[in-house]
CSV table of C-alpha atoms in Angstrom, one decimal:
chain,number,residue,atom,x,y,z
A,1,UNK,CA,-0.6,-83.6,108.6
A,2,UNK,CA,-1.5,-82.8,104.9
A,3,UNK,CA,-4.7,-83.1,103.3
A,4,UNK,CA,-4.3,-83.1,99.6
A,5,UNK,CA,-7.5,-83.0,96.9
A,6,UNK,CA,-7.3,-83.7,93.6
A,7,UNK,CA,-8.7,-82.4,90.7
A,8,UNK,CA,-8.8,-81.9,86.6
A,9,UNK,CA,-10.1,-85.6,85.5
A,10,UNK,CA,-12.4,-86.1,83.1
A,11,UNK,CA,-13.1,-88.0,79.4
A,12,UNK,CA,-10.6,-87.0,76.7
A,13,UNK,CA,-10.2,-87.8,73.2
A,14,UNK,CA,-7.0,-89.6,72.5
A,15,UNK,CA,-4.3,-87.2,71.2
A,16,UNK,CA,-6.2,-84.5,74.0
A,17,UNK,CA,-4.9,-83.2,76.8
A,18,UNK,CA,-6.0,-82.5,80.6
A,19,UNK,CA,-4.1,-81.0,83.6
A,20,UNK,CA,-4.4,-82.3,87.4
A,21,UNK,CA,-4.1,-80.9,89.8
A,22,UNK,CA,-3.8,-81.3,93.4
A,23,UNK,CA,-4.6,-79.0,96.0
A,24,UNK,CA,-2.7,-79.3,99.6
A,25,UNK,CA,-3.9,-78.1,102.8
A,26,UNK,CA,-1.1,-77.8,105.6
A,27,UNK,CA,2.0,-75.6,106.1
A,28,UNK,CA,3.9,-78.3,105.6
A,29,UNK,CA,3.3,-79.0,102.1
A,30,UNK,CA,6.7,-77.5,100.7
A,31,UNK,CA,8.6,-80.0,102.7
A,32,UNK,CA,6.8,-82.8,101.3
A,33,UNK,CA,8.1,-84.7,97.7
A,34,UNK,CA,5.3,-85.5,95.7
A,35,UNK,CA,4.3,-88.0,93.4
A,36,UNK,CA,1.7,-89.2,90.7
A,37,UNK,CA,0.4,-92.6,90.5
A,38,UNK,CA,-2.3,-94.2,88.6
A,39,UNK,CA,-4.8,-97.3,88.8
A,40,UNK,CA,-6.6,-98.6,86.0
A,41,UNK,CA,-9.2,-101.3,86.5
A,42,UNK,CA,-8.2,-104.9,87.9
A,43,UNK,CA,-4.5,-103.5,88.1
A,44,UNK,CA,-2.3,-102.4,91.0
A,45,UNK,CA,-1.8,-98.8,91.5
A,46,UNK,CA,1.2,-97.4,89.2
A,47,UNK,CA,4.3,-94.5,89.2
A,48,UNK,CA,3.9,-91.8,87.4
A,49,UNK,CA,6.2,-88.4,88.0
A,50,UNK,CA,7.2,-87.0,91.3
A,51,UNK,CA,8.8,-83.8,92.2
A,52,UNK,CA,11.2,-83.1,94.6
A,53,UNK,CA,10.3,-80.7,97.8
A,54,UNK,CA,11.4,-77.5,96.3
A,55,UNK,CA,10.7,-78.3,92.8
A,56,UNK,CA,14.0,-78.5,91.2
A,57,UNK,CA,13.8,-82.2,90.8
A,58,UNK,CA,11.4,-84.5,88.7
A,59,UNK,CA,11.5,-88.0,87.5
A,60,UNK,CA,8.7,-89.4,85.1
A,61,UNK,CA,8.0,-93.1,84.6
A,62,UNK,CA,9.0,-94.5,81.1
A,63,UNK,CA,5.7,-94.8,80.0
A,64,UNK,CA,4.8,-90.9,80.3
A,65,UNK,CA,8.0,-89.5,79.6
A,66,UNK,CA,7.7,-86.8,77.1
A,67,UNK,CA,4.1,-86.6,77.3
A,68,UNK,CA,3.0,-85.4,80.9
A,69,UNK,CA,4.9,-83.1,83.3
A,70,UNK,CA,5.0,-82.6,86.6
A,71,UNK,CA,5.4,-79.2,88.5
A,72,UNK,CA,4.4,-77.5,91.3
A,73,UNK,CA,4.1,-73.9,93.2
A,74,UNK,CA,4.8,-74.4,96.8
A,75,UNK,CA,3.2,-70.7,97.4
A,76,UNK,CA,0.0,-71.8,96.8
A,77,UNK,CA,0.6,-75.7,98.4
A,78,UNK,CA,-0.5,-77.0,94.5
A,79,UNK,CA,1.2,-79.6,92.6
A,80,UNK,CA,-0.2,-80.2,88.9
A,81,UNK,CA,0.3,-83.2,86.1
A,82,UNK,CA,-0.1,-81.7,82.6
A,83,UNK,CA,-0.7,-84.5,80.5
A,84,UNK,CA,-0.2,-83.9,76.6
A,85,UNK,CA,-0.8,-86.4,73.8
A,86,UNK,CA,-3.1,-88.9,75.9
A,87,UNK,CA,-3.8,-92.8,74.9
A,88,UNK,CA,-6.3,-94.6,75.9
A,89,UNK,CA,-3.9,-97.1,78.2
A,90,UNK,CA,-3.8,-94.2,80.1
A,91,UNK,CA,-7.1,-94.4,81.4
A,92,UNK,CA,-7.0,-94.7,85.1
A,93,UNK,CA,-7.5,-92.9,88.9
A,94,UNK,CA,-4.9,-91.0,89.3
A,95,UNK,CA,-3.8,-89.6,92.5
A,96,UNK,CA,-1.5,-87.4,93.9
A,97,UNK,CA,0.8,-88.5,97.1
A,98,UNK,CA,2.8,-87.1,99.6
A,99,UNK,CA,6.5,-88.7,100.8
A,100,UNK,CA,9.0,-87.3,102.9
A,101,UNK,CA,11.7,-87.5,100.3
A,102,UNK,CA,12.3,-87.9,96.6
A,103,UNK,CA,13.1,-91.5,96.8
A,104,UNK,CA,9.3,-92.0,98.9
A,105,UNK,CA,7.7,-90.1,96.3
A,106,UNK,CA,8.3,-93.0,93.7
A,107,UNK,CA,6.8,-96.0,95.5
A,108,UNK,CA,3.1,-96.3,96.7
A,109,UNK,CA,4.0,-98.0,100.0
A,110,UNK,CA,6.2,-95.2,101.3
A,111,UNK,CA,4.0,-92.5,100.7
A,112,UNK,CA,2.7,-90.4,103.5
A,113,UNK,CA,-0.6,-88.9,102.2
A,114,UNK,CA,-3.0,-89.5,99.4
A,115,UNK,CA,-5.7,-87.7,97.8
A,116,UNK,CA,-9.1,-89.5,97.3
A,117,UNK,CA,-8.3,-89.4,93.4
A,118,UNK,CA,-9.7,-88.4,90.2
A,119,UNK,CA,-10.7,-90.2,87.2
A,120,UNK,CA,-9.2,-90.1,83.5
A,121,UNK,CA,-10.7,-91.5,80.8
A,122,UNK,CA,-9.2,-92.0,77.6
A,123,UNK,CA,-11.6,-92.2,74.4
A,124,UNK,CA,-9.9,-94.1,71.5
């Protein structure tokens, strides 16, 4: 069982930056790929990074690549998005999830855990 709780949302100017980060109870957490994804109003729940279980391993969606980053420190069972250069599309709940591999990481429906979410708000 894993209990992840996001955290770091808030209302940015566009061009700002914020970090997320996601805090993971459980001694599992290091076995565990994790992922990013995002919901914006009236639209289904979206990809954004994931990392691989022992961190050597991350993948970003198109859309973010080159602005955010995903990382992680399994000593302290946190995994963070740094998000650089923001826009207001990329308004949205974010939340951190929990998959037992890579591949799981990247697609909502195979995810294991989720976090309740925190919101990002993007002022143009």
């Amino acid at each position: 069982q894993v209990q992840l709780v996001e955290s770091g949302g808030g209302l940015v100017q566009a061009g700002g930056s914020l970090r997320l980060s996601c805090a993971a109870s459980g001694r599992t957490f290091s076995s565990y790929a994790m992922g990013w994804f995002r919901q914006a109003p009236g639209k289904g729940r979206e990809f954004v990074a994931r990392i691989s279980a022992s961190g050597d391993s991350t993948y970003h969606a198109n859309s973010v690549k080159g602005r955010f980053t995903i990382y992680r420190d399994n000593a302290k069972n946190m995994e963070y998005l740094q998000m650089n250069s923001l826009k207001p599309e990329d308004t949205a709940v974010y939340y951190c999830a929990a998959g037992r591999s890579s591949w799981a990481a990247t697609i909502a429906t195979e995810c294991d855990y989720w976090g309740q979410g925190t919101q990002v708000t993007v002022s143009s």
